[in-house]
C-alpha cells in the first residue's frame, strides 16, 4: 500500500500497487508527451534559426564585396580629381584609360555580382540540404516517438482494462457483501422484533399476573407490598447509586403525624445534597373523605416541613384510570411547593432526578452556606466590636476622669510651687539686702561710739602680730 496526499485538499489516502502503478504510468505518459512537444518546438526553432543565419551570412558577404568596390571607385575618383591638370593635358589618353578602367571595373562588378549570386545560391543550396537532413532526422525521431507513443497507448489501454477489471471485481465483491449485510440486517431486525415481541408478551403476562395477585391480596397486605416494593427497589441500587444515602421509615410521631419514608443524601464533606419525604398510598387507603391524590398532599407537605425535608413525593396507586398520573412524574407546584406525585415505577427515577438537580445546585448551596457563615462571622465581629467600643468608652471615661483629677492636682501643686517660688524669691531679696548691708559694714562704723574697741583695732593696726615659727 502507498500513501498519496491530494495536492488540492491536502487529505492523505492509501492505494494498492496496481493503482499506484497506473498513476505512475499516467504521470509518465503526460511527461513524455510534454517532452515530445517541447522537442518538436525546439527542432522547429532550430530550423528557423538556421535559415535566418544562412540568409544573414550571404547578405554580409555581398555587403562586404560591394563595400570593397565602392572603396576602389572612391580611390579612383580621388586620383582623377588630383590629376585634373594632367587630365587636361592628356585628355584623350586619360579618357581612354578611364574608359578602359571603367570597362574593367564594370566587368569586375558584373563578375562580382555573378560571384555573389553564385555564392548566395550555393549557401541556399547548402542550407536547404542541411535543413532536409535535419528534417529527415526529426522525422525519424518523430516516427520513433510515435511508435513509442503507440506502444505506450497500447500498454495504457491494457493497464486501464486491468484496472477496470479489478474495480469491477471489487465492485461485484462489495455488491455481494452489501447484499449479504442487508440480509443479515433483515435477519437481525426480525430476530430483534421477535425478541421484543416476546418481551412484550412476557410483560403483559406479568402485568396480568400482578393484577390477579393484587385482586387476591388483602387490604393490609397490598399496603405493605407497596412500601416493601419501594424499599426493595431502593436497596437494590443503594450500594452503587446512593452509597452515602439515608433511606429509612419515618417513626417519629411526636408532632402528631408522620410520613412513610425519609430519604437524605450527602456529599463526601457531609453537606446535605437533597432530602425527600415519601408517602405511599394504594387503592385500599381510600376513605369516604379522601379518595384522590390531592386529598393527601396537605398532610404530606406538613410532614415535610416538620421533618426538615426539601421535597415531598407521593407514591400512589390511587386514581388508576387518570391519564395525568399514568403518563409519568406530575409536578404539584400549583398546590404545594416542591411536591410531586408518581406511580411506583417512577419511584427510583424521581429520586435520581431530584438528586441530580440538587447536585447541580450544590455549588450554590455551598457558596450560600459560606456566605451565611461569613455573615455570622461579620455579625460576631460587629458584636465584638461593639463590646470593645463599649468597654473602651467606659475605660476612656474612667481614664478621663482620673486625668482631670490629676490635672487638678497638678494645678494645685503648681499653685503651691508658685507660692513656694514667691516665698523663695522674697527670701532671696532679703538675703540680697542683708548681703548689701553686710558689705556696707566697716570697722569705723562698728567702733563708732565704742572707744574700747576703737583702741584695740588701732593697736592691731599699728602693731600687727608677728608670725609664730
Short mmCIF file of C-alpha atoms in Angstrom, two decimals:
data_model
loop_
_atom_site.label_atom_id
_atom_site.label_comp_id
_atom_site.label_asym_id
_atom_site.label_seq_id
_atom_site.Cartn_x
_atom_site.Cartn_y
_atom_site.Cartn_z
CA UNK A 1 0.00 0.00 0.00
CA UNK A 2 1.17 3.54 -0.81
CA UNK A 3 0.02 6.79 0.84
CA UNK A 4 -0.89 9.61 -1.55
CA UNK A 5 -1.55 13.23 -0.46
CA UNK A 6 -4.07 15.20 -2.53
CA UNK A 7 -2.45 18.49 -3.74
CA UNK A 8 -5.83 20.31 -3.59
CA UNK A 9 -7.37 19.35 -0.25
CA UNK A 10 -4.21 18.02 1.48
CA UNK A 11 -6.02 14.82 2.51
CA UNK A 12 -3.96 11.59 2.62
CA UNK A 13 -5.33 8.33 1.25
CA UNK A 14 -3.88 4.89 0.51
CA UNK A 15 -3.96 2.89 -2.77
CA UNK A 16 -2.69 -0.56 -3.74
CA UNK A 17 0.24 -1.41 -6.03
CA UNK A 18 -1.90 -1.62 -9.19
CA UNK A 19 -3.48 1.78 -8.64
CA UNK A 20 -0.12 3.31 -7.77
CA UNK A 21 1.49 1.84 -10.94
CA UNK A 22 -1.44 3.14 -13.01
CA UNK A 23 -0.99 6.65 -11.60
CA UNK A 24 2.79 6.46 -12.32
CA UNK A 25 2.07 5.41 -15.93
CA UNK A 26 -0.33 8.31 -16.37
CA UNK A 27 2.20 10.75 -14.94
CA UNK A 28 4.99 9.32 -17.15
CA UNK A 29 2.76 9.46 -20.28
CA UNK A 30 1.91 13.08 -19.60
CA UNK A 31 5.58 13.94 -19.02
CA UNK A 32 6.61 12.05 -22.20
CA UNK A 33 4.01 13.88 -24.34
CA UNK A 34 5.13 17.18 -22.85
CA UNK A 35 8.79 16.43 -23.57
CA UNK A 36 7.94 15.33 -27.14
CA UNK A 37 6.02 18.53 -27.75
CA UNK A 38 8.88 20.60 -26.35
CA UNK A 39 11.45 18.77 -28.55
CA UNK A 40 9.34 19.33 -31.72
CA UNK A 41 9.05 23.02 -30.91
CA UNK A 42 12.82 23.15 -30.28
CA UNK A 43 13.54 21.47 -33.67
CA UNK A 44 11.25 23.95 -35.46
CA UNK A 45 13.03 26.84 -33.78
CA UNK A 46 16.45 25.38 -34.76
CA UNK A 47 15.27 25.14 -38.39
CA UNK A 48 14.11 28.74 -38.46
CA UNK A 49 17.34 29.90 -36.82
CA UNK A 50 19.47 28.01 -39.38
CA UNK A 51 17.59 29.60 -42.33
CA UNK A 52 17.90 33.06 -40.85
CA UNK A 53 21.60 32.50 -40.14
CA UNK A 54 22.27 31.43 -43.80
CA UNK A 55 20.47 34.49 -45.14
CA UNK A 56 22.36 36.74 -42.76
CA UNK A 57 25.75 35.29 -43.79
CA UNK A 58 25.03 35.70 -47.56
CA UNK A 59 23.88 39.28 -47.03
CA UNK A 60 27.07 40.09 -45.10
CA UNK A 61 29.29 38.66 -47.86
CA UNK A 62 27.51 40.72 -50.52
CA UNK A 63 27.74 43.87 -48.40
CA UNK A 64 31.48 43.31 -47.87
CA UNK A 65 32.15 42.88 -51.66
CA UNK A 66 30.09 45.99 -52.51
CA UNK A 67 31.97 47.99 -49.85
CA UNK A 68 35.33 46.93 -51.34
CA UNK A 69 34.26 48.00 -54.83
CA UNK A 70 32.87 51.29 -53.51
CA UNK A 71 36.23 51.99 -51.86
CA UNK A 72 38.09 51.28 -55.10
CA UNK A 73 35.78 53.62 -57.01
CA UNK A 74 36.26 56.29 -54.37
CA UNK A 75 40.05 55.95 -54.60
CA UNK A 76 39.91 56.23 -58.41
CA UNK A 77 37.71 59.31 -58.21
CA UNK A 78 40.21 60.85 -55.80
CA UNK A 79 43.02 60.14 -58.22
CA UNK A 80 41.02 61.71 -61.07
CA UNK A 81 40.40 64.84 -59.02
CA UNK A 82 44.09 65.06 -58.02
CA UNK A 83 45.27 64.80 -61.59
CA UNK A 84 42.93 67.42 -63.03
CA UNK A 85 45.85 69.33 -64.69
CA UNK A 86 47.36 66.20 -66.14
CA UNK A 87 43.94 65.12 -67.34
CA UNK A 88 43.56 68.39 -69.22
CA UNK A 89 46.96 67.90 -70.91
CA UNK A 90 46.30 64.30 -71.84
CA UNK A 91 42.58 64.18 -72.05
CA UNK A 92 42.47 61.66 -74.82
CA UNK A 93 44.88 59.23 -73.16
CA UNK A 94 43.29 59.67 -69.80
CA UNK A 95 39.80 59.33 -71.26
CA UNK A 96 40.70 56.11 -72.98
CA UNK A 97 42.46 54.85 -69.89
CA UNK A 98 39.49 55.77 -67.77
CA UNK A 99 37.07 54.16 -70.19
CA UNK A 100 39.25 51.07 -70.26
CA UNK A 101 39.38 51.10 -66.50
CA UNK A 102 35.67 51.71 -66.37
CA UNK A 103 35.03 48.76 -68.61
CA UNK A 104 37.31 46.66 -66.47
CA UNK A 105 35.52 47.83 -63.34
CA UNK A 106 32.16 47.19 -64.94
CA UNK A 107 33.30 43.70 -65.87
CA UNK A 108 34.64 43.17 -62.39
CA UNK A 109 31.40 44.48 -60.89
CA UNK A 110 29.38 42.20 -63.11
CA UNK A 111 31.68 39.32 -62.24
CA UNK A 112 31.34 40.25 -58.56
CA UNK A 113 27.57 40.25 -58.85
CA UNK A 114 27.72 36.88 -60.57
CA UNK A 115 30.01 35.56 -57.81
CA UNK A 116 27.71 36.91 -55.11
CA UNK A 117 24.72 35.36 -56.86
CA UNK A 118 26.50 32.03 -57.13
CA UNK A 119 27.65 32.21 -53.51
CA UNK A 120 24.11 33.03 -52.40
CA UNK A 121 22.69 30.16 -54.45
CA UNK A 122 25.40 27.83 -53.09
CA UNK A 123 24.66 28.91 -49.50
CA UNK A 124 20.96 28.47 -50.01
CA UNK A 125 21.58 25.02 -51.55
CA UNK A 126 23.80 24.03 -48.63
CA UNK A 127 21.24 25.39 -46.18
CA UNK A 128 18.43 23.52 -47.94
CA UNK A 129 20.48 20.31 -47.83
CA UNK A 130 21.20 20.79 -44.12
CA UNK A 131 17.56 21.58 -43.44
CA UNK A 132 16.47 18.49 -45.34
CA UNK A 133 18.92 16.42 -43.30
CA UNK A 134 17.66 17.98 -40.05
CA UNK A 135 14.06 17.45 -41.12
CA UNK A 136 14.83 13.85 -42.06
CA UNK A 137 16.44 13.33 -38.65
CA UNK A 138 13.48 14.96 -36.91
CA UNK A 139 11.05 12.90 -38.98
CA UNK A 140 12.93 9.77 -37.93
CA UNK A 141 12.80 10.85 -34.29
CA UNK A 142 9.11 11.72 -34.62
CA UNK A 143 8.39 8.33 -36.20
CA UNK A 144 10.26 6.64 -33.32
CA UNK A 145 8.38 8.74 -30.75
CA UNK A 146 5.07 7.97 -32.45
CA UNK A 147 5.93 4.26 -32.35
CA UNK A 148 6.73 4.61 -28.65
CA UNK A 149 3.50 6.52 -28.14
CA UNK A 150 1.55 3.77 -29.86
CA UNK A 151 3.22 1.19 -27.64
CA UNK A 152 2.56 3.30 -24.56
CA UNK A 153 -1.06 3.78 -25.65
CA UNK A 154 -1.45 0.02 -26.03
CA UNK A 155 0.13 -0.52 -22.59
CA UNK A 156 -2.13 2.20 -21.15
CA UNK A 157 -5.23 0.57 -22.58
CA UNK A 158 -4.12 -2.79 -21.20
CA UNK A 159 -3.49 -1.22 -17.77
CA UNK A 160 -6.90 0.54 -17.90
CA UNK A 161 -8.57 -2.71 -18.85
CA UNK A 162 -6.82 -4.48 -15.96
CA UNK A 163 -7.72 -1.69 -13.52
CA UNK A 164 -11.34 -1.67 -14.73
CA UNK A 165 -11.44 -5.43 -14.33
CA UNK A 166 -10.08 -5.19 -10.80
CA UNK A 167 -12.54 -2.41 -9.94
CA UNK A 168 -15.44 -4.35 -11.41
CA UNK A 169 -14.33 -7.41 -9.48
CA UNK A 170 -14.12 -5.32 -6.28
CA UNK A 171 -17.50 -3.78 -7.09
CA UNK A 172 -19.03 -7.21 -7.51
CA UNK A 173 -17.47 -8.27 -4.18
CA UNK A 174 -18.82 -5.16 -2.45
CA UNK A 175 -22.21 -5.68 -4.02
CA UNK A 176 -22.34 -9.27 -2.81
CA UNK A 177 -21.12 -8.14 0.65
CA UNK A 178 -23.79 -5.42 0.71
CA UNK A 179 -26.47 -7.91 -0.21
CA UNK A 180 -25.17 -10.25 2.50
CA UNK A 181 -25.13 -7.38 5.05
CA UNK A 182 -28.66 -6.41 4.03
CA UNK A 183 -29.78 -9.99 4.51
CA UNK A 184 -28.07 -10.14 7.91
CA UNK A 185 -29.69 -6.80 8.84
CA UNK A 186 -33.11 -8.12 7.91
CA UNK A 187 -32.48 -11.30 9.87
CA UNK A 188 -31.25 -9.23 12.87
CA UNK A 189 -34.29 -6.93 12.69
CA UNK A 190 -36.56 -9.90 12.51
CA UNK A 191 -34.77 -11.55 15.43
CA UNK A 192 -34.89 -8.30 17.44
CA UNK A 193 -38.55 -7.83 16.59
CA UNK A 194 -39.30 -11.40 17.71
CA UNK A 195 -37.30 -10.78 20.90
CA UNK A 196 -39.16 -7.59 21.77
CA UNK A 197 -42.50 -9.13 20.90
CA UNK A 198 -41.62 -11.98 23.25
CA UNK A 199 -40.62 -9.49 25.97
CA UNK A 200 -43.85 -7.55 25.44
CA UNK A 201 -45.87 -10.72 25.73
CA UNK A 202 -43.92 -11.68 28.88
CA UNK A 203 -44.51 -8.20 30.33
CA UNK A 204 -48.20 -8.36 29.51
CA UNK A 205 -48.36 -11.79 31.16
CA UNK A 206 -46.52 -10.40 34.21
CA UNK A 207 -48.96 -7.46 34.37
CA UNK A 208 -51.88 -9.84 34.24
CA UNK A 209 -50.32 -12.00 36.96
CA UNK A 210 -49.72 -8.90 39.13
CA UNK A 211 -53.30 -7.80 38.61
CA UNK A 212 -54.54 -11.21 39.60
CA UNK A 213 -52.25 -11.24 42.62
CA UNK A 214 -53.38 -7.74 43.61
CA UNK A 215 -57.01 -8.79 43.36
CA UNK A 216 -56.30 -11.73 45.69
CA UNK A 217 -54.31 -9.73 48.28
CA UNK A 218 -55.94 -8.33 51.42
CA UNK A 219 -56.04 -4.56 52.15
CA UNK A 220 -53.24 -4.65 54.70
CA UNK A 221 -51.05 -6.85 52.50
CA UNK A 222 -51.48 -4.52 49.50
CA UNK A 223 -50.32 -1.53 51.55
CA UNK A 224 -47.35 -3.39 52.97
CA UNK A 225 -46.48 -4.69 49.50
CA UNK A 226 -46.23 -1.15 48.02
CA UNK A 227 -43.88 0.06 50.78
CA UNK A 228 -41.83 -3.14 50.63
CA UNK A 229 -41.66 -2.82 46.84
CA UNK A 230 -40.23 0.73 47.07
CA UNK A 231 -37.79 -0.23 49.83
CA UNK A 232 -36.62 -3.29 47.90
CA UNK A 233 -36.16 -1.25 44.70
CA UNK A 234 -34.07 1.32 46.57
CA UNK A 235 -31.93 -1.22 48.42
CA UNK A 236 -31.21 -2.97 45.13
CA UNK A 237 -29.28 0.09 43.84
CA UNK A 238 -28.26 1.68 47.14
CA UNK A 239 -24.65 0.41 47.09
CA UNK A 240 -23.93 1.62 43.56
CA UNK A 241 -26.12 4.72 43.10
CA UNK A 242 -26.55 6.07 46.65
CA UNK A 243 -23.66 4.80 48.83
CA UNK A 244 -23.95 7.65 51.37
CA UNK A 245 -27.76 7.96 51.34
CA UNK A 246 -30.16 7.58 54.29
CA UNK A 247 -33.47 5.86 53.48
CA UNK A 248 -35.50 4.68 56.47
CA UNK A 249 -39.08 4.64 57.68
CA UNK A 250 -40.30 7.75 59.48
CA UNK A 251 -41.02 6.53 63.03
CA UNK A 252 -41.06 9.96 64.70
CA UNK A 253 -44.71 10.75 65.52
CA UNK A 254 -44.04 13.37 68.21
CA UNK A 255 -45.61 16.09 66.08
CA UNK A 256 -48.85 14.16 65.72
CA UNK A 257 -48.26 12.73 62.24
CA UNK A 258 -45.54 11.11 60.21
CA UNK A 259 -44.71 10.12 56.68
CA UNK A 260 -43.71 6.69 55.41
CA UNK A 261 -40.02 7.10 54.41
CA UNK A 262 -37.34 9.82 54.59
CA UNK A 263 -34.52 10.00 52.04
CA UNK A 264 -31.38 12.09 52.66
CA UNK A 265 -28.14 12.13 50.66
CA UNK A 266 -24.87 13.98 51.41
CA UNK A 267 -21.55 14.55 49.69
CA UNK A 268 -18.13 13.43 50.92
CA UNK A 269 -17.80 16.55 53.11
CA UNK A 270 -21.08 15.74 54.87
CA UNK A 271 -23.02 18.58 53.21
CA UNK A 272 -26.62 17.52 52.57
CA UNK A 273 -27.43 17.34 48.86
CA UNK A 274 -31.15 16.57 48.93
CA UNK A 275 -33.86 15.35 51.33
CA UNK A 276 -37.25 13.84 50.40
CA UNK A 277 -40.31 12.89 52.45
CA UNK A 278 -42.15 9.90 50.89
CA UNK A 279 -45.76 8.84 51.37
CA UNK A 280 -47.08 5.57 49.82
CA UNK A 281 -50.81 5.31 49.03
CA UNK A 282 -52.70 2.50 47.30
CA UNK A 283 -56.31 1.84 46.46
CA UNK A 284 -57.04 0.43 49.89
CA UNK A 285 -56.17 3.79 51.50
CA UNK A 286 -59.29 5.46 50.05
CA UNK A 287 -61.88 6.67 52.51
CA UNK A 288 -65.19 8.44 52.24
CA UNK A 289 -63.45 11.85 52.51
CA UNK A 290 -60.12 11.02 50.87
CA UNK A 291 -60.20 9.19 47.58
CA UNK A 292 -57.93 11.32 45.38
CA UNK A 293 -54.23 12.03 45.38
CA UNK A 294 -54.70 15.72 46.13
CA UNK A 295 -56.52 14.82 49.37
CA UNK A 296 -53.23 13.61 50.90
CA UNK A 297 -50.94 16.44 49.76
CA UNK A 298 -51.63 18.95 52.55
CA UNK A 299 -50.72 16.50 55.33
CA UNK A 300 -47.65 15.32 53.35
CA UNK A 301 -46.45 18.92 52.96
CA UNK A 302 -46.91 19.42 56.74
CA UNK A 303 -44.82 16.29 57.44
CA UNK A 304 -42.15 17.51 55.02
CA UNK A 305 -41.88 20.86 56.80
CA UNK A 306 -41.86 19.33 60.30
CA UNK A 307 -39.12 16.81 59.43
CA UNK A 308 -37.00 19.42 57.62
CA UNK A 309 -37.15 17.79 54.18
CA UNK A 310 -36.69 19.80 50.98
CA UNK A 311 -39.04 17.77 48.73
CA UNK A 312 -42.20 15.70 49.20
CA UNK A 313 -43.23 12.80 46.93
CA UNK A 314 -46.48 10.87 46.96
CA UNK A 315 -46.09 7.34 45.51
CA UNK A 316 -49.67 6.50 44.67
CA UNK A 317 -51.86 3.82 43.11
CA UNK A 318 -54.97 5.97 43.56
CA UNK A 319 -57.00 7.11 40.55
CA UNK A 320 -55.71 4.25 38.36
CA UNK A 321 -57.63 5.47 35.30
CA UNK A 322 -56.34 9.07 35.43
CA UNK A 323 -54.11 9.75 32.42
CA UNK A 324 -52.43 12.65 34.25
CA UNK A 325 -50.81 10.34 36.80
CA UNK A 326 -50.32 7.41 34.42
CA UNK A 327 -48.11 9.34 31.97
CA UNK A 328 -45.20 9.98 34.35
CA UNK A 329 -43.99 12.36 37.09
CA UNK A 330 -46.57 15.02 37.99
CA UNK A 331 -45.39 18.33 39.48
CA UNK A 332 -47.92 19.61 42.10
CA UNK A 333 -46.28 23.04 42.45
CA UNK A 334 -49.66 24.72 41.94
CA UNK A 335 -50.80 23.07 45.21
CA UNK A 336 -47.63 22.88 47.28
CA UNK A 337 -44.02 23.83 46.60
CA UNK A 338 -41.55 21.03 45.77
CA UNK A 339 -44.31 18.42 45.72
CA UNK A 340 -44.58 15.51 43.21
CA UNK A 341 -46.96 12.58 42.59
CA UNK A 342 -45.60 9.46 40.88
CA UNK A 343 -46.56 5.86 40.16
CA UNK A 344 -44.41 3.11 41.73
CA UNK A 345 -42.43 2.57 38.52
CA UNK A 346 -41.17 6.17 38.77
CA UNK A 347 -40.01 5.82 42.39
CA UNK A 348 -36.29 5.43 41.55
CA UNK A 349 -36.34 7.94 38.64
CA UNK A 350 -37.80 10.72 40.84
CA UNK A 351 -35.03 10.17 43.43
CA UNK A 352 -32.37 10.23 40.72
CA UNK A 353 -33.89 13.30 39.06
CA UNK A 354 -34.11 15.33 42.29
CA UNK A 355 -30.65 14.24 43.43
CA UNK A 356 -29.02 15.17 40.10
CA UNK A 357 -30.80 18.52 40.09
CA UNK A 358 -29.62 19.14 43.65
CA UNK A 359 -26.06 18.17 42.69
CA UNK A 360 -26.08 21.00 40.15
CA UNK A 361 -27.14 23.45 42.85
CA UNK A 362 -24.78 22.01 45.50
CA UNK A 363 -22.12 24.51 44.50
CA UNK A 364 -24.53 27.36 45.08
CA UNK A 365 -25.63 25.82 48.38
CA UNK A 366 -22.01 25.61 49.48
CA UNK A 367 -21.45 29.21 48.45
CA UNK A 368 -24.65 30.21 50.28
CA UNK A 369 -23.53 28.34 53.41
CA UNK A 370 -20.17 30.09 53.14
CA UNK A 371 -21.89 33.46 52.77
CA UNK A 372 -24.09 32.68 55.79
CA UNK A 373 -21.02 31.67 57.78
CA UNK A 374 -19.31 34.85 56.68
CA UNK A 375 -22.39 36.85 57.69
CA UNK A 376 -22.31 35.11 61.11
CA UNK A 377 -18.62 35.94 61.37
CA UNK A 378 -19.34 39.55 60.41
CA UNK A 379 -22.18 39.72 62.96
CA UNK A 380 -19.93 38.25 65.66
CA UNK A 381 -17.19 40.67 64.68
CA UNK A 382 -19.62 43.59 64.84
CA UNK A 383 -20.85 42.41 68.26
CA UNK A 384 -17.30 42.03 69.49
CA UNK A 385 -16.51 45.45 68.03
CA UNK A 386 -19.49 46.97 69.84
CA UNK A 387 -18.41 45.25 73.08
CA UNK A 388 -14.90 46.55 72.61
CA UNK A 389 -16.20 50.04 71.86
CA UNK A 390 -18.42 49.98 74.97
CA UNK A 391 -15.58 48.76 77.19
CA UNK A 392 -13.21 51.23 75.60
CA UNK A 393 -15.71 54.05 76.17
CA UNK A 394 -16.06 53.08 79.85
CA UNK A 395 -12.30 52.88 80.27
CA UNK A 396 -11.94 56.18 78.44
CA UNK A 397 -14.45 57.88 80.74
CA UNK A 398 -12.67 56.49 83.82
CA UNK A 399 -9.28 57.50 82.44
CA UNK A 400 -10.63 60.94 81.51
CA UNK A 401 -11.96 61.48 85.00
CA UNK A 402 -8.68 60.35 86.53
CA UNK A 403 -6.79 62.52 84.08
CA UNK A 404 -8.91 65.51 85.06
CA UNK A 405 -8.24 64.76 88.74
CA UNK A 406 -4.52 64.54 88.01
CA UNK A 407 -4.70 67.87 86.13
CA UNK A 408 -6.43 69.46 89.08
CA UNK A 409 -3.81 68.02 91.44
CA UNK A 410 -1.08 69.30 89.16
CA UNK A 411 -2.74 72.73 89.14
CA UNK A 412 -2.85 72.67 92.92
CA UNK A 413 0.82 71.61 93.00
CA UNK A 414 1.61 74.40 90.57
CA UNK A 415 -0.16 76.92 92.84
CA UNK A 416 1.74 75.54 95.82
CA UNK A 417 5.02 75.67 93.96
CA UNK A 418 4.20 79.18 92.80
CA UNK A 419 3.70 80.25 96.39
CA UNK A 420 6.93 78.49 97.36
CA UNK A 421 8.63 80.24 94.48
CA UNK A 422 7.36 83.59 95.60
CA UNK A 423 8.49 82.82 99.18
CA UNK A 424 11.91 81.82 97.89
CA UNK A 425 12.07 84.95 95.75
CA UNK A 426 11.21 87.00 98.87
CA UNK A 427 13.94 85.24 100.83
CA UNK A 428 16.36 85.97 98.02
CA UNK A 429 15.54 89.63 98.19
CA UNK A 430 16.01 89.65 101.95
CA UNK A 431 19.32 87.80 101.61
CA UNK A 432 20.48 90.26 98.97
CA UNK A 433 19.56 93.18 101.22
CA UNK A 434 21.35 91.50 104.10
CA UNK A 435 24.39 90.95 101.92
CA UNK A 436 24.32 94.55 100.83
CA UNK A 437 24.14 95.59 104.40
CA UNK A 438 26.99 93.23 105.34
CA UNK A 439 29.11 94.59 102.53
CA UNK A 440 28.47 98.12 103.85
CA UNK A 441 29.74 97.30 107.36
CA UNK A 442 33.25 98.81 108.31
CA UNK A 443 35.39 98.85 111.49
CA UNK A 444 34.84 102.52 111.81
CA UNK A 445 31.08 102.04 111.76
CA UNK A 446 31.36 99.18 114.22
CA UNK A 447 33.64 101.07 116.71
CA UNK A 448 31.69 104.24 116.47
CA UNK A 449 30.59 105.04 120.00
CA UNK A 450 32.81 102.23 121.41
CA UNK A 451 36.24 103.71 122.30
CA UNK A 452 37.49 100.46 123.79
CA UNK A 453 37.07 98.54 120.59
CA UNK A 454 38.41 101.50 118.62
CA UNK A 455 41.63 101.47 120.63
CA UNK A 456 42.06 97.70 120.23
CA UNK A 457 41.63 97.85 116.46
CA UNK A 458 44.00 100.84 116.35
CA UNK A 459 46.63 98.87 118.28
CA UNK A 460 46.21 95.89 115.99
CA UNK A 461 46.67 98.11 113.01
CA UNK A 462 49.78 99.79 114.37
CA UNK A 463 51.37 96.67 115.93
CA UNK A 464 50.49 93.65 113.85
CA UNK A 465 51.24 90.34 115.48
CA UNK A 466 54.43 88.50 114.35
CA UNK A 467 54.23 85.05 112.83
CA UNK A 468 55.00 82.21 115.23
CA UNK A 469 57.55 79.76 113.94
#
